[in-house]
Amino acid sequence: MIHTMIAPRRLRGIIDLPGDKSISHRAVLLNAIATGAAEVANFLTGADCLSTIACVQALGVRVERHEDTVRVFGAGLRSLREPVDVLDCGNSGTTLRLLTGMLAGQEGIFAVLTGDASLRSRPQQRIVAPLRALGATLDGRDRGNRAPLVVRGAYLHGGAYDLPIASAQVKSALLLAALFGDGTLTLTGRTDGRDHTERMLAAMGATITVDGQTIRLTPPDRPEALHPLSLRVPGDPSSATFWWVAAALHPDAELTTTGVCLNPTRTGALDALRAMGAQIEVANQRVEGGEPVGDVTVRSSSLRGIVIEGALIPRLIDELPVLALAAACAEGETIIRDAQELRVKETDRIATVVAGLTALGAVVEPTEDGMIIAGGGNLRGATLESHGDHRLAMTWAIAGLVGAGETTLHGAEAVDVSYPEFWNVLRRIRE
Ligand code: S3P
């Protein structure tokens, strides 16, 4: 699908966000092994989360969906059935990695997990090695580093693991495996990725403690121990960031995003935009689905370059493509470092973002673990590619909303992975 865009005169609107992608996945996966029925409202109906539903159904769990309300009928920790075919995780790393963890300790189950070309190219040793250390029997292409991955459910024991990278998918895969283990799992090191799994497990009655950087999970003593958790999924801050950047960059804009998840492990983009000088107001702060949420309004702003590094990186990792676009339009240089994880996302987002920004007329230099963006650029229209990466498709759409001239985007359908309503919202806020 090809979309052509020119900048509108004004941007105005109130945007009800789709449910958070990470929380939507977890709401289905965890309720699938709870005992009883749960209702999940504002579920993200993007392709990634629909892959999770389909996989869980293939494991014998009853899941019903009516638009963005999903009912999950869990029958306990040991209720999953051996799937009769391979489990297709589509484009979704979260589905593949969390499910692999959840299946690793299901004795008697054999499963093969695969996905699209992008997912099959991404590294899996990060989950396979620590799961094997707990006793898991896993294999895959490239000595277990690439999907298709093969899981033969095994007897798992507890243990300790020092996380070398701040990946919530790795952390969550281990916690889900540990539910089935014989003994406590202790995680230390880079446990600072998003903490939705920990929050949800605690709310469902699991024995999990978080003490600084140390997480401990002791497996339940009964298979029916996890309570179902009904919730309304908060709005996705990663999706909201596209509108925040559009509003900050456009000369006549005011956009409000409602019900944004303000979990501190997810608010790095807000912090970065504030540091760049964006005019941001947060109102109506409350708690929904066990997470802090609020309404965020952003107005036309004059941005300046900053350094984005260190502990901030995991708090905004998915937002870096569109933050790089903001930096290209800001006054002065922006340096992004410590973000080598960008290289193993849906695309190598250092290479793809630098290529797109360069086509738009920005001066950007890739580095091993980030990029250096000169800033001050008046972007010009260009022809851009999503490379099948949803966050790139939306980043280039925002470039089209704020850049001079006409921008043409190839592969625009990639937005369906995380934000199927994206193009409708974009049309509605243009004036
Ligand atoms: C996610 C964790 C992050 C993020 C991804 C979703 C999750 O990945 O980039 O979009 O739901 O746990 P990593 O765990 O690889 O950092």
Short mmCIF file of C-alpha atoms and ligand atoms in Angstrom, two decimals:
data_model
loop_
_atom_site.label_atom_id
_atom_site.label_comp_id
_atom_site.label_asym_id
_atom_site.label_seq_id
_atom_site.Cartn_x
_atom_site.Cartn_y
_atom_site.Cartn_z
CA MET A 1 0.00 0.00 0.00
CA ILE A 2 1.32 3.46 -0.97
CA HIS A 3 0.34 6.65 0.92
CA THR A 4 1.14 10.16 -0.25
CA MET A 5 1.11 13.02 2.26
CA ILE A 6 1.53 16.76 2.42
CA ALA A 7 1.62 18.85 5.59
CA PRO A 8 -1.80 20.21 6.65
CA ARG A 9 -2.33 23.81 7.80
CA ARG A 10 -3.22 22.79 11.35
CA LEU A 11 -3.27 19.69 13.55
CA ARG A 12 -6.01 19.49 16.17
CA GLY A 13 -7.71 16.67 17.99
CA ILE A 14 -8.35 14.43 20.94
CA ILE A 15 -7.08 10.91 20.30
CA ASP A 16 -8.32 7.85 22.21
CA LEU A 17 -5.36 5.52 22.02
CA PRO A 18 -5.45 1.82 21.22
CA GLY A 19 -4.52 -0.50 24.07
CA ASP A 20 -0.87 -0.95 24.93
CA LYS A 21 0.75 -3.71 22.87
CA SER A 22 2.91 -5.17 25.65
CA ILE A 23 0.03 -5.24 28.16
CA SER A 24 -2.41 -6.71 25.59
CA HIS A 25 -0.05 -9.64 24.89
CA ARG A 26 0.45 -10.32 28.58
CA ALA A 27 -3.26 -10.06 29.41
CA VAL A 28 -3.98 -12.95 27.02
CA LEU A 29 -0.91 -15.07 27.81
CA LEU A 30 -1.22 -14.85 31.60
CA ASN A 31 -4.99 -15.23 31.73
CA ALA A 32 -4.59 -18.32 29.51
CA ILE A 33 -2.89 -20.12 32.43
CA ALA A 34 -5.05 -18.61 35.20
CA THR A 35 -8.09 -20.46 36.48
CA GLY A 36 -11.36 -18.79 35.44
CA ALA A 37 -12.72 -16.22 33.01
CA ALA A 38 -11.19 -12.77 32.48
CA GLU A 39 -12.40 -9.86 30.36
CA VAL A 40 -9.82 -7.61 28.72
CA ALA A 41 -11.18 -4.28 27.42
CA ASN A 42 -9.39 -1.89 25.04
CA PHE A 43 -7.33 -4.85 23.80
CA LEU A 44 -5.01 -3.88 20.94
CA THR A 45 -6.37 -5.49 17.77
CA GLY A 46 -3.09 -5.05 15.88
CA ALA A 47 -1.70 -8.07 14.05
CA ASP A 48 0.91 -8.78 16.75
CA CYS A 49 -1.64 -9.24 19.52
CA LEU A 50 -3.96 -11.21 17.23
CA SER A 51 -1.00 -13.59 16.69
CA THR A 52 -0.89 -14.10 20.46
CA ILE A 53 -4.61 -14.91 20.58
CA ALA A 54 -4.30 -17.39 17.69
CA CYS A 55 -1.33 -19.16 19.34
CA VAL A 56 -3.09 -19.43 22.69
CA GLN A 57 -6.18 -20.82 20.95
CA ALA A 58 -3.97 -23.37 19.18
CA LEU A 59 -2.83 -24.44 22.66
CA GLY A 60 -6.43 -25.29 23.50
CA VAL A 61 -7.45 -22.17 25.43
CA ARG A 62 -10.89 -20.68 24.76
CA VAL A 63 -10.50 -17.02 23.75
CA GLU A 64 -13.38 -14.92 22.36
CA ARG A 65 -13.01 -11.50 20.81
CA HIS A 66 -15.70 -8.90 20.12
CA GLU A 67 -13.98 -5.87 18.58
CA ASP A 68 -11.55 -4.71 21.26
CA THR A 69 -12.98 -6.77 24.11
CA VAL A 70 -11.42 -10.16 24.66
CA ARG A 71 -12.55 -12.92 27.00
CA VAL A 72 -10.01 -15.52 28.06
CA PHE A 73 -11.16 -18.72 29.78
CA GLY A 74 -8.08 -20.05 31.55
CA ALA A 75 -8.12 -23.56 32.96
CA GLY A 76 -4.95 -23.47 35.04
CA LEU A 77 -1.20 -23.69 34.73
CA ARG A 78 -1.16 -27.25 33.40
CA SER A 79 -4.12 -27.00 31.03
CA LEU A 80 -2.34 -26.24 27.74
CA ARG A 81 -2.71 -28.82 24.98
CA GLU A 82 -0.06 -29.85 22.47
CA PRO A 83 -0.67 -27.80 19.28
CA VAL A 84 -1.40 -29.84 16.16
CA ASP A 85 0.58 -27.49 13.90
CA VAL A 86 3.37 -24.92 14.14
CA LEU A 87 2.58 -21.78 16.15
CA ASP A 88 2.77 -18.73 13.87
CA CYS A 89 3.88 -15.65 15.82
CA GLY A 90 3.75 -13.43 12.69
CA ASN A 91 5.92 -10.34 13.19
CA SER A 92 5.75 -10.47 16.98
CA GLY A 93 8.90 -10.98 19.05
CA THR A 94 6.88 -10.69 22.26
CA THR A 95 4.63 -13.60 21.21
CA LEU A 96 7.55 -15.83 20.23
CA ARG A 97 9.72 -15.13 23.27
CA LEU A 98 7.05 -15.11 25.99
CA LEU A 99 5.35 -18.23 24.61
CA THR A 100 8.65 -20.09 24.37
CA GLY A 101 9.17 -19.36 28.06
CA MET A 102 5.63 -20.39 28.94
CA LEU A 103 5.91 -23.69 27.05
CA ALA A 104 9.42 -24.62 28.20
CA GLY A 105 8.16 -26.22 31.40
CA GLN A 106 5.02 -27.89 29.97
CA GLU A 107 6.09 -31.51 30.21
CA GLY A 108 4.49 -33.62 27.46
CA ILE A 109 4.09 -30.74 24.99
CA PHE A 110 6.04 -30.45 21.74
CA ALA A 111 5.72 -27.15 19.90
CA VAL A 112 7.37 -25.34 17.00
CA LEU A 113 7.25 -21.54 17.02
CA THR A 114 7.89 -19.52 13.91
CA GLY A 115 7.02 -16.21 12.29
CA ASP A 116 7.57 -13.94 9.31
CA ALA A 117 10.94 -13.31 7.64
CA SER A 118 11.76 -10.44 10.02
CA LEU A 119 11.02 -12.49 13.15
CA ARG A 120 12.92 -15.50 11.81
CA SER A 121 16.00 -13.31 11.37
CA ARG A 122 16.02 -12.00 14.96
CA PRO A 123 18.33 -13.46 17.67
CA GLN A 124 16.80 -15.93 20.14
CA GLN A 125 19.92 -17.08 21.99
CA ARG A 126 19.08 -14.40 24.56
CA ILE A 127 16.11 -16.54 25.72
CA VAL A 128 17.32 -19.98 24.64
CA ALA A 129 20.56 -19.94 26.68
CA PRO A 130 19.04 -18.93 30.05
CA LEU A 131 15.99 -21.18 29.54
CA ARG A 132 18.29 -24.13 28.81
CA ALA A 133 20.13 -23.31 32.04
CA LEU A 134 16.79 -23.85 33.87
CA GLY A 135 16.48 -27.27 32.22
CA ALA A 136 14.53 -26.40 29.05
CA THR A 137 14.87 -28.56 25.93
CA LEU A 138 14.96 -26.05 23.10
CA ASP A 139 16.37 -25.99 19.63
CA GLY A 140 16.16 -23.96 16.47
CA ARG A 141 18.04 -22.86 13.39
CA ASP A 142 21.55 -21.53 13.92
CA ARG A 143 22.03 -23.74 17.05
CA GLY A 144 18.86 -22.45 18.63
CA ASN A 145 19.46 -18.77 17.85
CA ARG A 146 16.77 -18.32 15.16
CA ALA A 147 13.16 -19.37 14.69
CA PRO A 148 11.63 -21.76 13.93
CA LEU A 149 12.25 -22.69 17.55
CA VAL A 150 11.41 -26.14 18.83
CA VAL A 151 10.25 -26.62 22.43
CA ARG A 152 9.95 -30.00 24.09
CA GLY A 153 8.36 -29.26 27.46
CA ALA A 154 10.74 -30.38 30.23
CA TYR A 155 11.13 -30.50 33.99
CA LEU A 156 12.52 -27.09 35.00
CA HIS A 157 14.27 -26.11 38.18
CA GLY A 158 14.78 -22.69 39.76
CA GLY A 159 18.02 -20.80 39.56
CA ALA A 160 19.60 -17.39 39.20
CA TYR A 161 20.28 -15.34 36.09
CA ASP A 162 22.06 -12.02 35.70
CA LEU A 163 20.37 -10.32 32.74
CA PRO A 164 23.07 -8.90 30.42
CA ILE A 165 20.64 -6.79 28.35
CA ALA A 166 17.63 -4.73 29.45
CA SER A 167 15.08 -6.83 27.58
CA ALA A 168 11.58 -7.21 28.99
CA GLN A 169 10.98 -10.08 26.59
CA VAL A 170 13.90 -12.06 28.02
CA LYS A 171 12.92 -11.18 31.60
CA SER A 172 9.29 -12.17 30.93
CA ALA A 173 10.18 -15.44 29.15
CA LEU A 174 12.18 -16.47 32.23
CA LEU A 175 9.45 -15.45 34.68
CA LEU A 176 6.82 -17.37 32.71
CA ALA A 177 9.05 -20.46 32.58
CA ALA A 178 9.73 -20.16 36.31
CA LEU A 179 5.98 -20.49 37.05
CA PHE A 180 6.42 -24.14 36.04
CA GLY A 181 9.80 -24.69 37.69
CA ASP A 182 10.71 -26.54 40.83
CA GLY A 183 12.28 -23.76 42.89
CA THR A 184 12.69 -20.01 43.06
CA LEU A 185 14.06 -18.01 40.12
CA THR A 186 16.17 -14.97 40.99
CA LEU A 187 16.85 -12.36 38.31
CA THR A 188 19.47 -9.64 38.72
CA GLY A 189 21.36 -7.29 36.38
CA ARG A 190 19.45 -5.45 33.65
CA THR A 191 15.96 -6.05 35.03
CA ASP A 192 15.01 -2.46 34.16
CA GLY A 193 12.96 -3.22 31.01
CA ARG A 194 9.18 -2.67 31.11
CA ASP A 195 7.66 -4.36 34.18
CA HIS A 196 4.13 -5.26 33.03
CA THR A 197 4.72 -9.00 33.55
CA GLU A 198 5.79 -8.47 37.16
CA ARG A 199 2.80 -6.21 37.87
CA MET A 200 0.33 -8.60 36.29
CA LEU A 201 1.74 -11.71 37.97
CA ALA A 202 1.56 -9.99 41.37
CA ALA A 203 -2.06 -8.91 40.70
CA MET A 204 -2.92 -12.53 39.81
CA GLY A 205 -1.61 -13.81 43.13
CA ALA A 206 1.83 -15.13 42.12
CA THR A 207 4.64 -15.02 44.68
CA ILE A 208 6.87 -12.42 43.09
CA THR A 209 8.99 -9.78 44.79
CA VAL A 210 10.91 -6.89 43.30
CA ASP A 211 13.67 -5.46 45.47
CA GLY A 212 15.70 -2.85 43.61
CA GLN A 213 17.18 -4.66 40.60
CA THR A 214 16.44 -8.14 42.03
CA ILE A 215 13.29 -10.03 41.05
CA ARG A 216 12.33 -13.31 42.73
CA LEU A 217 9.54 -15.62 41.64
CA THR A 218 8.56 -18.73 43.55
CA PRO A 219 6.34 -21.10 41.56
CA PRO A 220 2.79 -21.64 42.83
CA ASP A 221 2.23 -24.89 44.72
CA ARG A 222 -1.10 -25.59 42.96
CA PRO A 223 -1.83 -25.52 39.19
CA GLU A 224 -5.00 -23.47 39.78
CA ALA A 225 -3.19 -20.82 41.84
CA LEU A 226 -3.28 -17.87 39.39
CA HIS A 227 -6.46 -15.77 39.60
CA PRO A 228 -7.91 -14.44 36.34
CA LEU A 229 -7.33 -10.70 35.91
CA SER A 230 -9.95 -8.55 34.16
CA LEU A 231 -8.68 -5.15 33.09
CA ARG A 232 -8.97 -2.24 30.74
CA VAL A 233 -5.68 -2.00 28.84
CA PRO A 234 -4.19 1.52 29.14
CA GLY A 235 -3.36 3.49 25.98
CA ASP A 236 -0.06 2.66 24.30
CA PRO A 237 2.61 5.34 24.95
CA SER A 238 4.66 4.01 22.03
CA SER A 239 1.75 4.76 19.68
CA ALA A 240 1.04 8.11 21.39
CA THR A 241 4.63 9.28 20.75
CA PHE A 242 3.90 9.61 17.02
CA TRP A 243 1.22 12.20 17.77
CA TRP A 244 3.38 13.95 20.39
CA VAL A 245 6.20 14.39 17.88
CA ALA A 246 3.75 15.53 15.16
CA ALA A 247 2.30 18.17 17.51
CA ALA A 248 5.70 19.36 18.73
CA LEU A 249 7.08 19.74 15.19
CA HIS A 250 4.06 21.21 13.39
CA PRO A 251 3.86 25.04 13.60
CA ASP A 252 0.12 25.10 14.41
CA ALA A 253 -0.78 22.06 16.47
CA GLU A 254 -2.48 20.92 19.62
CA LEU A 255 -3.09 17.19 20.12
CA THR A 256 -4.36 15.41 23.24
CA THR A 257 -3.88 11.67 23.71
CA THR A 258 -6.14 10.22 26.39
CA GLY A 259 -5.55 7.36 28.84
CA VAL A 260 -1.82 6.98 28.12
CA CYS A 261 0.04 4.37 30.16
CA LEU A 262 2.44 6.38 32.34
CA ASN A 263 4.28 3.42 33.86
CA PRO A 264 7.77 4.85 34.60
CA THR A 265 9.41 2.04 32.56
CA ARG A 266 7.56 3.45 29.52
CA THR A 267 7.77 7.26 29.86
CA GLY A 268 11.24 7.80 28.42
CA ALA A 269 9.88 9.49 25.27
CA LEU A 270 7.97 12.02 27.37
CA ASP A 271 11.14 12.75 29.35
CA ALA A 272 13.23 13.09 26.17
CA LEU A 273 10.68 15.38 24.49
CA ARG A 274 10.47 17.52 27.64
CA ALA A 275 14.28 17.78 27.70
CA MET A 276 14.14 18.85 24.03
CA GLY A 277 11.81 21.69 25.04
CA ALA A 278 8.45 20.27 23.94
CA GLN A 279 5.34 21.87 25.43
CA ILE A 280 3.71 18.97 27.24
CA GLU A 281 0.89 18.87 29.76
CA VAL A 282 -0.15 15.76 31.67
CA ALA A 283 -3.63 15.84 33.22
CA ASN A 284 -6.20 13.58 34.84
CA GLN A 285 -3.68 11.14 36.30
CA ARG A 286 -5.30 7.94 37.59
CA VAL A 287 -4.75 4.18 37.83
CA GLU A 288 -6.21 1.78 35.22
CA GLY A 289 -5.45 -1.91 34.78
CA GLY A 290 -2.87 -1.75 37.58
CA GLU A 291 -0.91 0.95 35.73
CA PRO A 292 -0.67 4.75 36.16
CA VAL A 293 -2.37 6.55 33.23
CA GLY A 294 -3.07 10.17 32.23
CA ASP A 295 -4.04 12.45 29.36
CA VAL A 296 -1.12 14.04 27.53
CA THR A 297 -1.42 17.23 25.46
CA VAL A 298 1.39 18.45 23.23
CA ARG A 299 1.48 21.82 21.42
CA SER A 300 3.72 23.30 18.70
CA SER A 301 7.18 23.69 20.20
CA SER A 302 10.75 24.77 19.41
CA LEU A 303 12.90 21.72 19.99
CA ARG A 304 16.60 21.56 20.77
CA GLY A 305 19.01 18.62 20.44
CA ILE A 306 19.92 16.44 23.44
CA VAL A 307 21.92 13.33 24.33
CA ILE A 308 19.79 10.16 24.67
CA GLU A 309 21.75 7.40 26.43
CA GLY A 310 22.16 5.02 29.35
CA ALA A 311 19.23 4.13 31.59
CA LEU A 312 16.87 6.22 29.44
CA ILE A 313 17.29 3.88 26.45
CA PRO A 314 15.10 0.92 27.58
CA ARG A 315 12.41 3.44 28.61
CA LEU A 316 12.07 4.71 25.01
CA ILE A 317 13.59 1.99 22.82
CA ASP A 318 10.53 1.62 20.55
CA GLU A 319 10.10 5.39 20.28
CA LEU A 320 13.63 6.09 19.01
CA PRO A 321 12.73 6.14 15.28
CA VAL A 322 10.23 8.97 15.70
CA LEU A 323 12.39 10.72 18.31
CA ALA A 324 15.21 10.68 15.73
CA LEU A 325 12.83 12.44 13.34
CA ALA A 326 12.11 15.05 16.05
CA ALA A 327 15.87 15.46 16.55
CA ALA A 328 16.41 16.02 12.81
CA CYS A 329 14.07 19.05 13.05
CA ALA A 330 15.44 20.32 16.39
CA GLU A 331 18.01 23.09 16.79
CA GLY A 332 21.47 21.59 17.42
CA GLU A 333 22.94 18.12 17.54
CA THR A 334 21.32 15.03 19.09
CA ILE A 335 23.39 12.01 20.04
CA ILE A 336 21.72 8.62 20.57
CA ARG A 337 24.03 6.02 22.16
CA ASP A 338 23.80 2.73 24.13
CA ALA A 339 20.98 1.73 21.76
CA GLN A 340 22.58 -1.25 19.97
CA GLU A 341 19.30 -3.14 20.60
CA LEU A 342 17.88 -1.07 17.71
CA ARG A 343 19.89 -3.29 15.38
CA VAL A 344 17.79 -6.39 16.25
CA LYS A 345 14.27 -4.95 16.18
CA GLU A 346 11.76 -5.59 13.35
CA THR A 347 14.43 -4.07 11.10
CA ASP A 348 17.94 -2.80 11.87
CA ARG A 349 16.47 0.51 13.00
CA ILE A 350 19.83 2.29 13.03
CA ALA A 351 20.31 1.54 9.33
CA THR A 352 16.68 2.07 8.27
CA VAL A 353 16.13 5.28 10.26
CA VAL A 354 19.40 6.82 9.03
CA ALA A 355 18.52 5.95 5.42
CA GLY A 356 15.04 7.48 5.68
CA LEU A 357 16.15 10.64 7.48
CA THR A 358 18.92 11.13 4.92
CA ALA A 359 16.37 10.86 2.09
CA LEU A 360 14.35 13.57 3.87
CA GLY A 361 17.38 15.87 3.75
CA ALA A 362 18.65 15.44 7.34
CA VAL A 363 22.34 15.07 8.16
CA VAL A 364 22.68 11.86 10.19
CA GLU A 365 25.61 9.59 10.90
CA PRO A 366 25.07 6.01 12.05
CA THR A 367 27.21 4.66 14.89
CA GLU A 368 27.55 1.12 16.24
CA ASP A 369 25.04 1.78 19.03
CA GLY A 370 22.99 4.74 17.83
CA MET A 371 23.34 7.81 15.62
CA ILE A 372 24.43 11.43 15.56
CA ILE A 373 21.81 13.77 14.11
CA ALA A 374 22.97 17.26 13.09
CA GLY A 375 19.53 18.86 13.59
CA GLY A 376 18.19 22.14 12.28
CA GLY A 377 17.12 20.44 9.08
CA ASN A 378 14.19 21.72 7.07
CA LEU A 379 12.97 18.38 5.82
CA ARG A 380 11.96 18.01 2.20
CA GLY A 381 9.45 15.56 0.79
CA ALA A 382 10.83 12.16 -0.23
CA THR A 383 9.86 8.65 -1.22
CA LEU A 384 10.30 6.36 1.78
CA GLU A 385 10.03 2.66 2.61
CA SER A 386 8.58 1.02 5.72
CA HIS A 387 10.61 -2.17 5.08
CA GLY A 388 7.61 -3.91 6.68
CA ASP A 389 8.43 -2.22 10.02
CA HIS A 390 5.36 -0.67 11.65
CA ARG A 391 7.26 1.96 13.61
CA LEU A 392 9.13 3.12 10.51
CA ALA A 393 5.87 3.39 8.55
CA MET A 394 4.42 5.67 11.24
CA THR A 395 7.64 7.69 11.61
CA TRP A 396 7.64 8.47 7.88
CA ALA A 397 3.92 9.30 8.01
CA ILE A 398 4.69 11.89 10.71
CA ALA A 399 7.51 13.24 8.51
CA GLY A 400 4.84 13.69 5.83
CA LEU A 401 2.65 15.64 8.29
CA VAL A 402 5.40 18.12 9.20
CA GLY A 403 7.81 18.18 6.24
CA ALA A 404 7.77 20.52 3.27
CA GLY A 405 6.64 18.99 0.00
CA GLU A 406 5.13 15.66 -0.79
CA THR A 407 6.14 12.46 1.02
CA THR A 408 5.33 9.07 -0.45
CA LEU A 409 5.39 5.99 1.76
CA HIS A 410 5.64 2.46 0.40
CA GLY A 411 4.56 -0.40 2.64
CA ALA A 412 2.10 1.76 4.58
CA GLU A 413 0.06 -1.32 5.62
CA ALA A 414 2.79 -2.19 8.17
CA VAL A 415 1.01 0.09 10.69
CA ASP A 416 -1.53 -2.73 11.18
CA VAL A 417 0.99 -4.58 13.34
CA SER A 418 0.49 -2.18 16.26
CA TYR A 419 -1.95 0.59 15.25
CA PRO A 420 -4.67 -0.42 12.74
CA GLU A 421 -6.53 2.89 13.26
CA PHE A 422 -3.43 5.00 12.56
CA TRP A 423 -4.39 6.29 9.09
CA ASN A 424 -7.96 7.11 10.20
CA VAL A 425 -6.66 9.15 13.14
CA LEU A 426 -4.15 10.90 10.89
CA ARG A 427 -6.93 11.94 8.49
CA ARG A 428 -9.15 13.15 11.35
CA ILE A 429 -6.58 15.48 12.99
CA ARG A 430 -5.61 17.30 9.77
CA GLU A 431 -7.27 20.69 9.31
C1 S3P B 1 8.52 -5.62 24.53
C2 S3P B 1 9.83 -5.40 24.92
C3 S3P B 1 10.79 -4.67 24.11
C4 S3P B 1 10.10 -3.85 23.02
C5 S3P B 1 9.05 -4.64 22.31
C6 S3P B 1 7.98 -5.10 23.28
C7 S3P B 1 7.65 -6.42 25.42
O1 S3P B 1 11.66 -5.57 23.46
O2 S3P B 1 11.05 -3.36 22.11
O3 S3P B 1 8.43 -3.86 21.30
O4 S3P B 1 6.42 -6.43 25.22
O5 S3P B 1 8.18 -7.05 26.35
P1 S3P B 1 12.97 -6.18 24.18
O6 S3P B 1 12.54 -7.08 25.28
O7 S3P B 1 13.68 -6.93 23.10
O8 S3P B 1 13.75 -5.00 24.68
#
